[in-house]
Coordinates of C-alpha atoms in Angstrom, one line a residue:
M1 CA 16.2 -5.0 -1.0
A2 CA 12.7 -4.8 -2.5
D3 CA 12.9 -8.6 -3.2
Y4 CA 13.5 -9.4 0.4
I5 CA 10.7 -7.1 1.6
Y6 CA 8.4 -9.0 -0.7
L7 CA 9.7 -12.3 0.7
L8 CA 9.1 -11.1 4.3
E9 CA 5.6 -10.2 3.4
N10 CA 4.7 -13.3 1.5
R11 CA 6.8 -16.2 2.6
L12 CA 6.3 -15.9 6.4
S13 CA 3.1 -17.2 8.0
T14 CA 0.8 -14.8 9.7
A15 CA 2.0 -16.0 13.2
Q16 CA 5.6 -15.5 12.1
K17 CA 4.9 -12.0 10.8
N18 CA 3.2 -11.1 14.0
A19 CA 6.2 -12.3 16.0
L20 CA 8.6 -10.3 13.8
S21 CA 6.5 -7.1 14.2
S22 CA 6.3 -7.5 18.0
L23 CA 10.0 -8.0 18.3
R24 CA 10.7 -5.0 16.1
E25 CA 8.6 -2.7 18.3
I26 CA 10.3 -3.9 21.5
V27 CA 13.8 -3.4 20.1
R28 CA 13.0 0.0 18.6
A29 CA 11.6 1.1 21.9
K30 CA 15.0 0.1 23.5
G31 CA 16.9 2.0 20.9
L32 CA 18.7 -1.1 19.6
T33 CA 19.1 -2.5 16.1
L34 CA 17.6 -5.8 14.9
F35 CA 18.5 -8.2 12.2
L36 CA 17.0 -11.5 10.9
V37 CA 19.9 -13.9 10.6
G38 CA 20.9 -17.5 10.0
G39 CA 18.6 -20.2 8.8
A40 CA 15.6 -17.9 8.2
V41 CA 17.5 -15.8 5.7
R42 CA 18.9 -19.0 4.0
D43 CA 15.4 -20.5 3.7
L44 CA 13.9 -17.3 2.3
T45 CA 16.6 -17.1 -0.3
S46 CA 16.5 -20.7 -1.3
G47 CA 12.7 -21.1 -1.3
S48 CA 12.6 -23.7 1.5
P49 CA 10.0 -23.5 4.3
V50 CA 10.9 -21.1 7.1
R51 CA 10.7 -23.3 10.2
D52 CA 11.9 -20.9 12.9
L53 CA 13.2 -17.3 13.2
D54 CA 16.7 -16.3 14.4
F55 CA 17.3 -12.7 15.3
A56 CA 20.5 -10.8 16.2
V57 CA 20.4 -7.7 18.4
Q58 CA 23.3 -5.2 18.7
G59 CA 23.0 -5.2 22.5
N60 CA 22.3 -7.6 25.4
A61 CA 19.3 -9.7 24.3
L62 CA 18.8 -11.0 27.9
K63 CA 17.5 -7.6 28.9
L64 CA 14.5 -8.0 26.6
R65 CA 13.0 -10.9 28.5
K66 CA 10.4 -8.9 30.4
E67 CA 9.1 -7.0 27.4
L68 CA 9.0 -10.2 25.3
E69 CA 6.9 -12.0 27.9
T70 CA 4.6 -9.0 28.1
A71 CA 4.1 -9.3 24.3
G72 CA 2.9 -12.9 24.7
A73 CA 6.1 -14.8 24.1
V74 CA 7.0 -17.8 26.3
V75 CA 10.7 -18.1 27.3
T76 CA 11.6 -21.7 26.8
G77 CA 15.4 -21.4 27.6
S78 CA 18.4 -19.1 27.6
H79 CA 22.2 -19.2 27.1
D80 CA 24.0 -16.7 29.2
T81 CA 27.4 -16.9 27.5
A82 CA 25.9 -16.1 24.1
Q83 CA 23.4 -13.7 25.6
A84 CA 20.6 -15.6 23.9
L85 CA 16.9 -16.2 24.6
Y86 CA 14.8 -19.1 23.2
L87 CA 11.1 -18.2 22.8
T88 CA 7.8 -19.5 21.6
F89 CA 5.4 -16.8 20.2
P90 CA 1.7 -17.3 19.8
G91 CA 0.9 -19.6 17.0
G92 CA 3.8 -22.0 17.9
V93 CA 6.5 -19.8 16.3
R94 CA 9.9 -20.8 17.6
V95 CA 12.3 -17.8 18.0
E96 CA 15.9 -17.3 19.0
V97 CA 17.2 -13.9 19.9
A98 CA 20.9 -13.4 20.5
A99 CA 23.4 -10.6 20.8
T100 CA 25.8 -9.9 18.0
M101 CA 29.2 -11.4 19.0
T102 CA 32.7 -12.0 17.8
A103 CA 34.5 -15.2 18.8
T104 CA 38.0 -16.3 19.4
H105 CA 39.0 -20.0 19.9
P106 CA 42.0 -20.4 22.2
K107 CA 41.0 -24.1 22.6
P108 CA 39.0 -26.4 20.2
G109 CA 35.3 -26.4 21.2
K110 CA 35.7 -23.6 23.7
P111 CA 35.0 -20.2 22.0
V112 CA 35.4 -17.0 23.8
L113 CA 32.6 -14.6 22.8
K114 CA 32.6 -10.8 23.0
A115 CA 30.0 -8.2 21.9
S116 CA 30.6 -6.8 18.5
T117 CA 28.9 -5.6 15.2
I118 CA 26.6 -7.5 13.0
L119 CA 29.3 -8.1 10.3
D120 CA 31.7 -9.6 12.9
D121 CA 28.8 -11.8 14.1
L122 CA 28.2 -13.1 10.5
R123 CA 31.9 -13.9 9.9
R124 CA 32.1 -16.1 13.0
R125 CA 29.2 -18.4 11.9
D126 CA 29.5 -22.0 10.7
F127 CA 28.7 -21.9 6.9
T128 CA 28.5 -19.1 4.4
A129 CA 24.8 -19.9 3.7
N130 CA 24.0 -19.1 7.3
A131 CA 26.2 -16.0 7.4
M132 CA 23.6 -13.6 6.0
A133 CA 21.4 -11.0 7.6
L134 CA 18.4 -8.9 6.7
S135 CA 18.1 -5.5 8.4
L136 CA 14.8 -4.9 10.2
N137 CA 15.5 -1.3 11.1
E138 CA 13.9 1.9 9.8
G139 CA 15.6 3.3 6.7
S140 CA 17.2 0.0 5.8
Y141 CA 14.4 -2.5 6.2
G142 CA 15.0 -5.5 3.9
L143 CA 18.6 -4.7 3.2
L144 CA 20.7 -7.9 2.7
M145 CA 24.1 -8.2 4.3
D146 CA 26.2 -11.1 2.8
P147 CA 29.9 -10.6 3.6
L148 CA 30.9 -14.1 2.6
N149 CA 28.8 -14.5 -0.6
G150 CA 26.5 -17.0 0.8
V151 CA 23.9 -16.4 -2.0
A152 CA 26.3 -18.0 -4.5
D153 CA 26.6 -21.2 -2.3
I154 CA 22.8 -21.3 -1.9
E155 CA 22.4 -21.2 -5.7
N156 CA 25.0 -24.0 -6.0
Q157 CA 23.3 -25.8 -3.1
Q158 CA 26.6 -26.2 -1.3
L159 CA 27.7 -26.0 2.3
R160 CA 31.0 -24.0 2.6
L161 CA 32.8 -23.3 5.8
A162 CA 32.9 -19.6 6.8
S163 CA 36.4 -20.2 8.2
N164 CA 39.1 -22.6 7.0
Y165 CA 39.5 -23.8 10.6
G166 CA 35.8 -24.1 11.3
F167 CA 35.7 -27.8 12.2
I168 CA 38.7 -27.4 14.6
E169 CA 37.3 -24.3 16.3
D170 CA 33.9 -25.8 16.9
P171 CA 33.7 -29.6 16.2
V172 CA 29.8 -29.6 16.5
R173 CA 29.8 -28.1 13.0
M174 CA 30.6 -31.5 11.5
I175 CA 27.3 -32.8 13.0
R176 CA 25.5 -29.7 11.8
A177 CA 27.0 -30.2 8.3
A178 CA 25.5 -33.7 8.1
R179 CA 22.1 -32.5 9.5
F180 CA 21.8 -29.7 7.0
A181 CA 22.8 -31.9 4.1
A182 CA 20.1 -34.4 5.1
R183 CA 17.4 -31.8 5.5
L184 CA 18.3 -29.6 2.4
G185 CA 19.7 -32.3 0.1
W186 CA 22.8 -30.2 -0.4
T187 CA 26.4 -31.3 -0.7
L188 CA 29.6 -30.1 0.9
E189 CA 31.9 -27.9 -1.1
E190 CA 35.0 -29.7 -2.2
K191 CA 37.5 -28.2 0.3
T192 CA 34.9 -28.3 3.1
Q193 CA 34.4 -32.0 2.3
T194 CA 38.1 -32.6 2.6
R195 CA 38.3 -30.8 6.0
Y196 CA 35.2 -32.8 7.1
D197 CA 36.8 -36.1 6.3
T198 CA 40.0 -35.0 8.1
G199 CA 38.1 -34.0 11.2
K200 CA 36.3 -37.4 11.4
E201 CA 39.6 -39.2 11.1
E202 CA 41.5 -37.1 13.6
G203 CA 38.6 -37.1 16.1
Y204 CA 37.9 -33.4 16.3
I205 CA 34.4 -34.3 17.8
S206 CA 35.9 -35.3 21.1
A207 CA 36.3 -31.6 22.0
M208 CA 32.5 -31.0 21.7
Q209 CA 30.8 -29.6 24.8
D210 CA 27.8 -31.2 26.5
W211 CA 25.6 -28.2 25.9
S212 CA 26.2 -28.5 22.1
R213 CA 25.4 -32.2 22.3
G214 CA 22.1 -31.6 23.9
Y215 CA 21.3 -28.8 21.5
E216 CA 21.9 -31.1 18.5
A217 CA 19.7 -33.8 20.1
E218 CA 16.8 -31.4 20.5
E219 CA 17.3 -30.1 16.9
I220 CA 16.7 -33.6 15.6
V221 CA 13.2 -33.6 17.2
H222 CA 12.4 -30.2 15.6
E223 CA 13.3 -31.5 12.1
E224 CA 10.5 -31.8 9.6
D225 CA 11.6 -35.3 8.8
P226 CA 13.5 -36.5 11.9
L227 CA 13.9 -40.1 10.8
R228 CA 15.8 -39.1 7.7
V229 CA 18.1 -36.9 9.7
M230 CA 18.7 -39.6 12.2
K231 CA 19.6 -42.1 9.6
R232 CA 22.1 -39.7 8.0
L233 CA 23.7 -39.1 11.4
E234 CA 23.8 -42.8 12.0
S235 CA 25.6 -43.4 8.7
E236 CA 28.2 -40.7 9.7
G237 CA 28.6 -42.2 13.2
W238 CA 27.3 -39.0 14.9
M239 CA 24.3 -40.5 16.7
Q240 CA 26.6 -42.3 19.1
I241 CA 28.1 -39.0 20.0
V242 CA 24.7 -37.2 20.3
S243 CA 22.9 -39.9 22.3
P244 CA 24.3 -43.4 22.5
A245 CA 20.9 -44.9 23.6
W246 CA 18.9 -43.2 20.8
N247 CA 18.7 -44.2 17.1
S248 CA 16.1 -44.7 14.3
A249 CA 15.4 -48.3 15.4
K250 CA 13.9 -47.0 18.6
A251 CA 11.2 -45.0 16.7
N252 CA 7.6 -46.0 15.7
V253 CA 7.9 -45.4 12.0
A254 CA 4.3 -46.2 11.1
E255 CA 2.8 -43.8 13.6
L256 CA 5.2 -41.1 12.6
D257 CA 3.9 -41.4 9.1
K258 CA 0.3 -41.0 10.3
V259 CA 1.2 -37.9 12.2
R260 CA 2.8 -36.4 9.2
E261 CA -0.2 -37.1 7.0
I262 CA -2.6 -35.4 9.5
Q263 CA -0.1 -32.5 9.7
T264 CA -0.3 -32.0 5.9
Q265 CA -4.1 -32.0 6.0
L266 CA -4.1 -29.3 8.7
Q267 CA -1.6 -27.2 6.8
L268 CA -3.9 -27.3 3.8
Q269 CA -6.6 -25.8 6.0
S270 CA -4.2 -23.0 7.1
V271 CA -3.5 -24.7 10.5
H272 CA 0.3 -24.9 11.0
P273 CA 1.2 -27.1 13.9
D274 CA 4.7 -27.8 15.2
P275 CA 4.9 -31.6 15.3
S276 CA 7.9 -31.7 17.6
A277 CA 6.1 -32.4 20.8
V278 CA 3.8 -35.0 19.2
N279 CA 6.7 -36.7 17.4
F280 CA 9.0 -37.0 20.5
P281 CA 7.1 -40.0 22.2
L282 CA 7.1 -41.7 18.8
L283 CA 10.8 -41.1 18.2
T284 CA 11.6 -42.6 21.6
A285 CA 8.8 -45.3 21.6
K286 CA 11.2 -48.2 22.2
M287 CA 13.4 -46.5 24.7
N288 CA 13.0 -47.1 28.4
A289 CA 11.8 -44.4 30.8
K290 CA 15.2 -43.7 32.2
E291 CA 16.8 -43.2 28.8
V292 CA 13.9 -40.9 27.8
E293 CA 14.3 -38.8 30.9
A294 CA 18.1 -38.5 30.4
L295 CA 17.5 -37.4 26.8
K296 CA 15.0 -34.7 27.9
A297 CA 17.5 -33.5 30.5
S298 CA 20.1 -32.8 27.9
F299 CA 17.8 -30.4 26.0
P300 CA 18.8 -26.7 26.4
R301 CA 15.2 -25.5 26.3
P302 CA 13.4 -26.6 29.5
G303 CA 10.2 -25.1 28.1
F304 CA 10.1 -27.6 25.2
V305 CA 10.4 -30.4 27.8
A306 CA 7.4 -28.9 29.7
E307 CA 5.5 -28.7 26.4
I308 CA 6.1 -32.4 25.8
D309 CA 5.0 -33.4 29.3
G310 CA 1.8 -31.2 29.2
L311 CA 0.6 -32.1 25.8
E312 CA -1.6 -35.0 27.0
A313 CA -3.5 -32.9 29.5
E314 CA -4.1 -30.1 27.0
G315 CA -5.3 -32.7 24.5
K316 CA -7.9 -34.1 26.8
E317 CA -9.2 -30.6 27.6
F318 CA -9.5 -29.8 23.9
A319 CA -11.2 -33.1 23.1
T320 CA -13.8 -32.5 25.8
Q321 CA -14.7 -29.1 24.3
L322 CA -14.8 -30.4 20.8
G323 CA -17.1 -33.3 21.7
G324 CA -19.4 -31.2 23.9
K325 CA -22.7 -29.6 23.2
S326 CA -21.1 -26.2 22.7
S327 CA -19.4 -27.5 19.6
A328 CA -22.4 -29.4 18.2
A329 CA -23.0 -27.0 15.4
P330 CA -20.5 -27.3 12.5
S331 CA -19.6 -23.6 12.7
A332 CA -18.8 -23.9 16.4
A333 CA -16.6 -26.9 15.9
Y334 CA -14.8 -25.2 13.0
K335 CA -14.1 -22.1 15.1
L336 CA -12.8 -24.2 17.9
I337 CA -10.4 -26.1 15.7
T338 CA -9.0 -23.0 14.0
S339 CA -8.6 -21.0 17.2
A340 CA -7.1 -23.7 19.4
K341 CA -3.3 -24.3 19.8
A342 CA -2.2 -26.0 16.6
D343 CA 0.0 -28.5 18.3
V344 CA -2.9 -29.6 20.5
V345 CA -5.2 -29.9 17.5
L346 CA -2.7 -32.2 15.8
Y347 CA -2.3 -34.3 19.0
V348 CA -6.1 -34.8 19.4
A349 CA -6.6 -35.5 15.6
Y350 CA -4.0 -38.2 15.9
T351 CA -4.8 -39.8 19.3
S352 CA -8.6 -39.4 19.8
K353 CA -10.6 -42.6 19.5
S354 CA -14.0 -40.8 19.7
T355 CA -16.1 -41.4 16.6
A356 CA -17.8 -38.0 16.9
I357 CA -14.5 -36.2 17.1
Q358 CA -13.0 -38.0 14.2
A359 CA -16.2 -37.3 12.2
K360 CA -15.7 -33.6 12.9
F361 CA -12.1 -33.7 11.7
K362 CA -13.2 -35.6 8.6
S363 CA -15.7 -32.8 7.9
F364 CA -13.1 -30.2 8.7
F365 CA -10.8 -31.6 6.1
G366 CA -13.4 -32.1 3.4
E367 CA -17.1 -31.2 3.6
W368 CA -16.9 -27.9 5.5
Q369 CA -14.2 -26.6 3.1
Q370 CA -16.4 -27.2 0.1
V371 CA -19.0 -24.9 1.6
R372 CA -16.8 -22.0 0.7
Q373 CA -17.5 -22.7 -3.0
T374 CA -21.2 -22.0 -2.4
I375 CA -20.6 -18.4 -1.2
P376 CA -22.7 -16.2 -3.6
Y377 CA -20.1 -13.8 -4.7
T378 CA -22.1 -12.9 -7.8
L379 CA -25.1 -11.9 -5.7
M380 CA -22.9 -9.9 -3.4
L381 CA -21.5 -8.0 -6.3
E382 CA -25.0 -7.3 -7.6
M383 CA -25.8 -5.9 -4.1
R384 CA -22.7 -3.7 -4.3
I385 CA -20.9 -5.7 -1.6
T386 CA -17.3 -5.6 -2.8
P387 CA -13.9 -6.3 -1.1
E388 CA -13.4 -2.6 -0.8
L389 CA -15.9 -2.5 2.1
P390 CA -14.2 -2.5 5.6
E391 CA -16.4 -5.3 6.9
Y392 CA -16.1 -7.5 3.8
K393 CA -13.9 -10.2 5.2
E394 CA -15.9 -10.5 8.4
L395 CA -19.1 -10.7 6.3
V396 CA -17.7 -13.5 4.2
E397 CA -16.8 -15.5 7.3
K398 CA -20.3 -14.9 8.8
L399 CA -21.9 -16.0 5.5
F400 CA -19.6 -19.1 5.4
F401 CA -20.7 -20.1 8.9
E402 CA -24.4 -19.6 8.1
L403 CA -24.1 -21.8 5.0
M404 CA -22.2 -24.4 6.9
D405 CA -25.0 -24.6 9.5
G406 CA -27.6 -24.9 6.7
R407 CA -29.5 -21.7 7.6
L408 CA -29.3 -20.2 4.1
G409 CA -30.8 -22.7 1.7
T410 CA -32.4 -20.4 -0.9
A411 CA -31.4 -17.3 -2.9
E412 CA -34.1 -15.3 -1.1
E413 CA -32.7 -16.2 2.3
M414 CA -29.2 -15.3 1.2
K415 CA -30.4 -12.0 -0.2
A416 CA -32.3 -11.2 3.1
F417 CA -29.1 -12.0 5.1
L418 CA -27.0 -9.7 2.9
E419 CA -29.5 -6.8 2.7
P420 CA -28.3 -5.0 5.9
Y421 CA -24.7 -5.0 4.5
S422 CA -25.6 -3.7 1.1
P423 CA -24.5 -0.1 0.7
P424 CA -27.0 2.4 -0.9
A425 CA -27.1 2.7 -4.7
P426 CA -25.1 5.6 -6.1
P427 CA -27.0 8.6 -7.5
P428 CA -27.8 8.4 -11.3
P429 CA -25.3 10.1 -13.5
V430 CA -26.1 13.6 -14.6
N431 CA -27.2 13.8 -18.3
L432 CA -25.9 17.0 -19.9
K433 CA -27.5 16.3 -23.3
R434 CA -30.5 18.3 -24.4
A435 CA -33.9 16.6 -24.7
R436 CA -34.6 15.2 -28.1
A437 CA -37.3 17.0 -30.0
T438 CA -40.6 15.3 -30.8
K439 CA -41.3 14.0 -34.3
K440 CA -43.8 16.7 -35.1
D441 CA -41.4 19.5 -34.0
A442 CA -38.6 18.0 -35.9
K443 CA -40.7 17.8 -39.1
G444 CA -41.8 21.4 -38.7
A445 CA -38.3 22.7 -38.2
K446 CA -37.2 20.8 -41.2
G447 CA -39.9 22.3 -43.4
R448 CA -39.2 25.8 -42.1
G449 CA -35.5 25.3 -42.8
K450 CA -36.1 24.3 -46.4
K451 CA -38.4 27.3 -47.0
A452 CA -35.9 29.7 -45.5
A453 CA -33.1 28.2 -47.7
V454 CA -35.2 28.6 -50.9
S455 CA -36.3 32.1 -50.1
E456 CA -32.6 33.1 -49.4
D457 CA -31.5 31.6 -52.7
E458 CA -34.3 33.6 -54.6
D459 CA -33.3 36.8 -52.8
D460 CA -29.6 36.3 -53.6
D461 CA -30.5 35.7 -57.3
E462 CA -32.5 38.9 -57.4
L463 CA -29.7 40.9 -55.8
E464 CA -27.2 39.5 -58.3
E465 CA -29.6 40.5 -61.2
N466 CA -29.9 44.0 -59.9
Q467 CA -26.1 44.3 -59.4
G468 CA -25.4 42.8 -62.9
S469 CA -27.8 45.1 -64.7
G470 CA -26.5 48.1 -63.0
A471 CA -22.8 47.4 -63.4
D472 CA -22.6 48.9 -66.9
D473 CA -24.7 52.0 -66.5
D474 CA -25.9 53.0 -63.1
D475 CA -27.4 56.2 -64.3
D476 CA -29.6 54.5 -66.9
D477 CA -31.0 52.2 -64.2
D478 CA -31.7 55.1 -61.9
D479 CA -33.6 56.9 -64.7
A480 CA -35.6 53.8 -65.5
E481 CA -36.5 53.3 -61.9
D482 CA -37.5 56.9 -61.5
A483 CA -39.8 56.6 -64.7
I484 CA -41.7 53.6 -63.4
E485 CA -45.0 54.3 -61.9
L486 CA -45.4 52.3 -58.6
P487 CA -48.6 50.6 -57.8
D488 CA -50.6 51.6 -54.8
V489 CA -48.9 49.9 -51.7
P490 CA -52.0 49.5 -49.6
D491 CA -53.7 47.6 -52.4
L492 CA -50.7 45.2 -52.6
V493 CA -50.8 44.7 -48.8
G494 CA -54.5 44.0 -49.0
E495 CA -53.9 41.4 -51.7
A496 CA -51.2 39.8 -49.7
L497 CA -53.3 39.6 -46.6
G498 CA -56.2 38.2 -48.7
D499 CA -54.0 35.5 -50.1
M500 CA -52.6 34.5 -46.7
S501 CA -56.1 34.4 -45.1
D502 CA -56.7 31.1 -46.8
D503 CA -54.0 29.4 -44.7
D504 CA -53.5 30.8 -41.3
D505 CA -50.8 28.4 -40.3
L506 CA -47.9 28.8 -42.8
D507 CA -45.6 26.6 -40.7
S508 CA -47.7 23.5 -41.7
D509 CA -46.8 23.6 -45.4
S510 CA -46.2 20.2 -46.8
D511 CA -42.8 18.8 -47.9
D512 CA -44.1 18.6 -51.5
E513 CA -44.5 22.4 -51.7
D514 CA -41.0 22.8 -50.3
D515 CA -39.6 20.4 -53.0
D516 CA -41.4 22.4 -55.7
E517 CA -39.8 25.6 -54.5
E518 CA -36.4 24.0 -54.5
E519 CA -36.9 22.7 -58.1
E520 CA -38.0 26.2 -59.4
A521 CA -35.0 28.0 -58.0
P522 CA -32.1 26.6 -60.1
P523 CA -33.3 27.6 -63.7
A524 CA -33.0 31.3 -62.7
K525 CA -29.2 31.3 -62.9
P526 CA -28.9 30.6 -66.7
A527 CA -31.3 33.4 -67.4
K528 CA -29.1 35.8 -65.4
A529 CA -26.0 34.8 -67.3
A530 CA -27.8 35.3 -70.6
A531 CA -29.1 38.7 -69.5
K532 CA -25.6 39.8 -68.4
G533 CA -24.1 38.7 -71.7
K534 CA -26.6 40.7 -73.7
A535 CA -26.2 43.7 -71.5
K536 CA -22.4 43.7 -72.1
A537 CA -22.7 43.0 -75.9
A538 CA -24.5 46.2 -76.9
P539 CA -25.0 49.4 -75.0
D540 CA -28.6 50.2 -74.2
P541 CA -30.1 53.4 -75.6
E542 CA -32.5 55.1 -73.3
P543 CA -35.6 53.1 -73.5
E544 CA -39.1 54.5 -73.3
P545 CA -40.6 53.8 -70.0
E546 CA -43.2 51.2 -70.0
V547 CA -45.9 50.5 -67.5
P548 CA -45.0 47.3 -65.7
V549 CA -47.5 44.6 -65.3
V550 CA -47.5 43.3 -61.7
K551 CA -48.4 39.7 -61.4
K552 CA -50.0 38.2 -58.4
K553 CA -47.4 36.3 -56.4
E554 CA -47.8 33.1 -54.4
P555 CA -48.1 33.3 -50.6
V556 CA -44.7 33.6 -49.1
A557 CA -43.7 31.6 -46.1
P558 CA -43.0 33.4 -42.8
A559 CA -39.3 32.6 -43.0
A560 CA -39.1 34.0 -46.6
A561 CA -41.0 37.1 -45.5
K562 CA -38.5 37.7 -42.8
K563 CA -35.6 37.4 -45.3
V564 CA -37.2 39.8 -47.7
A565 CA -37.9 42.3 -44.9
A566 CA -34.3 42.1 -43.8
K567 CA -33.0 42.9 -47.3
A568 CA -35.4 45.6 -48.3
P569 CA -33.4 48.4 -46.6
A570 CA -30.3 47.3 -48.4
S571 CA -31.9 47.6 -51.9
A572 CA -33.3 51.0 -51.0
S573 CA -29.8 52.3 -50.1
K574 CA -28.6 51.6 -53.6
G575 CA -30.9 54.0 -55.3
T576 CA -34.2 52.2 -55.5
V577 CA -37.4 54.1 -54.7
G578 CA -38.4 53.5 -51.1
V579 CA -41.9 52.5 -50.0
K580 CA -43.7 54.4 -47.4
A581 CA -43.8 52.2 -44.2
I582 CA -47.1 51.4 -42.6
P583 CA -47.2 51.9 -38.8
A584 CA -46.7 48.7 -36.8
K585 CA -49.7 49.4 -34.6
A586 CA -52.0 49.6 -37.6
V587 CA -51.6 46.0 -38.7
A588 CA -51.2 42.6 -37.1
A589 CA -48.0 40.5 -37.1
K590 CA -48.9 38.8 -40.4
A591 CA -49.7 42.1 -42.0
V592 CA -46.2 43.3 -41.2
A593 CA -44.8 40.3 -43.0
A594 CA -47.0 41.0 -46.0
K595 CA -45.9 44.6 -46.1
A596 CA -42.3 43.6 -46.4
V597 CA -43.3 41.3 -49.3
A598 CA -45.2 44.2 -51.0
A599 CA -42.3 46.6 -50.5
K600 CA -40.0 44.2 -52.2
A601 CA -42.3 43.4 -55.1
P602 CA -42.1 46.9 -56.9
V603 CA -38.3 46.8 -56.8
K604 CA -38.2 43.4 -58.5
V605 CA -40.8 44.6 -61.1
A606 CA -38.8 47.8 -61.8
A607 CA -35.6 45.8 -62.3
K608 CA -37.3 43.5 -64.8
A609 CA -38.9 46.4 -66.7
A610 CA -35.5 48.1 -67.1
K611 CA -34.2 44.9 -68.8
A612 CA -37.2 44.5 -71.1
P613 CA -36.1 46.9 -73.9
A614 CA -32.7 45.3 -74.1
K615 CA -34.2 41.9 -74.6
K616 CA -36.4 43.2 -77.5
R617 CA -33.5 44.5 -79.4

């Protein structure tokens, strides 16, 4: 089902799709069901060009006449017995709408029709390839109905009778078999060929009705290559039955070839004319007027005869407009050719002797179409003019006409023309990343980080020394610490402040000093290990307290001072002698940092003094 929906969307011309949509809406409003049947389904399945559209309605199709005319269709004929209408929709689309029927044949060539279902209608048809239908109704759109397996015969390119008695029931089917074989290049299925030969020998064709004869004569004119079909019918002897006065020898072959060449050029430019009305005078060029009129009278579609007779007047009117001042500009002439009736355009392009008109058709087939290649799609993309815009197609056509008339010769002119259609630029994307630090800030942060790391390592080493020395005998350590005389804290604070006064900005220390501090830190670990080993090897007797010598320490970085200040309370809680704190209001921010250093210094000195006797022994 999906495959046929795709075919309906892509294989039909725009005019054919519009005709199908209009008919669907009318039938739905009437509460009827609609099906695409016959040759249209066959051509969609086989890949052949879809020449016309045949529809079947489960109801009386004659009652749709008023609504169809309101929708723009022109009724060219009707058949009351089959309840069928012959129409021409805008764009030259030929349509046949008939009621679904079942048929009985009490006599050859005289079927009795009765309203029935779509499946009964398919079974009464001529060949299996034509006995298929596509649903065009809601809920089953695109559903294929093929009760006689016509798809298989299409794949084999064979014509098979839908009924074993098909040629007897309706002898015109023998003519149709020859016509389809000539058009499609197919062959008759073996049994069908046998019945065909039997029908010719026994003269089944004598039972054919006059209406069927005229219908087949008109169908020859509507063929894509009528001469080929006529020659095939002549070889089978059927042209004498269809129209004794008409044969391929009465046609103007050279002019028919010219019309077909122009038709092909128009089709390449998306103009799809029906050449039937243009071909008819050429197919009957060597027939007298009386024979031509008799042939026209046999056609079942009077509207087609009126189209043939009125083609010359319509052609003159169109030629006057195309050669007038209103169509002097290339764009105006292009619009007129593409909007006019395609059959009339073909007629004027073939018959006009005007040099100006022929020059315009020459430009239409070649020069004007090349202008499309100069449309600046890259510039349009840069200006954010994309196919997603609602007015994109209309804008491309306007630009095409401006280029055709030579009004946009430079890139600046094109840009100025496109500027009003360019949508505003989108807002810039939000950047959620933090701003990158400046080089100076990054260097300072790096230096402070290194100093803080070195200071933290030194503090950790000192804590490990304290813990290691006190692991064996905590009481001895407490006694040693109690016996040490502490230096005056204010003096140490003063010394620290004096040392730091030489360099007010400690954050600007160089990377070399940081590297020196990092190099001095590692050797402390072996000394700790040796000290621990000696401490465990021999118990320490109570040493005599010695007065520690306090050495002047290097200025400590702010980061290191903060670390020391943070760890000072921890060491005090383990039994070390606390240092009396200085009120914060009495000193500045730098003095507070120096006090923390001074508070830490006696503890370190006391720990080293406690270890001194052990080292001497």
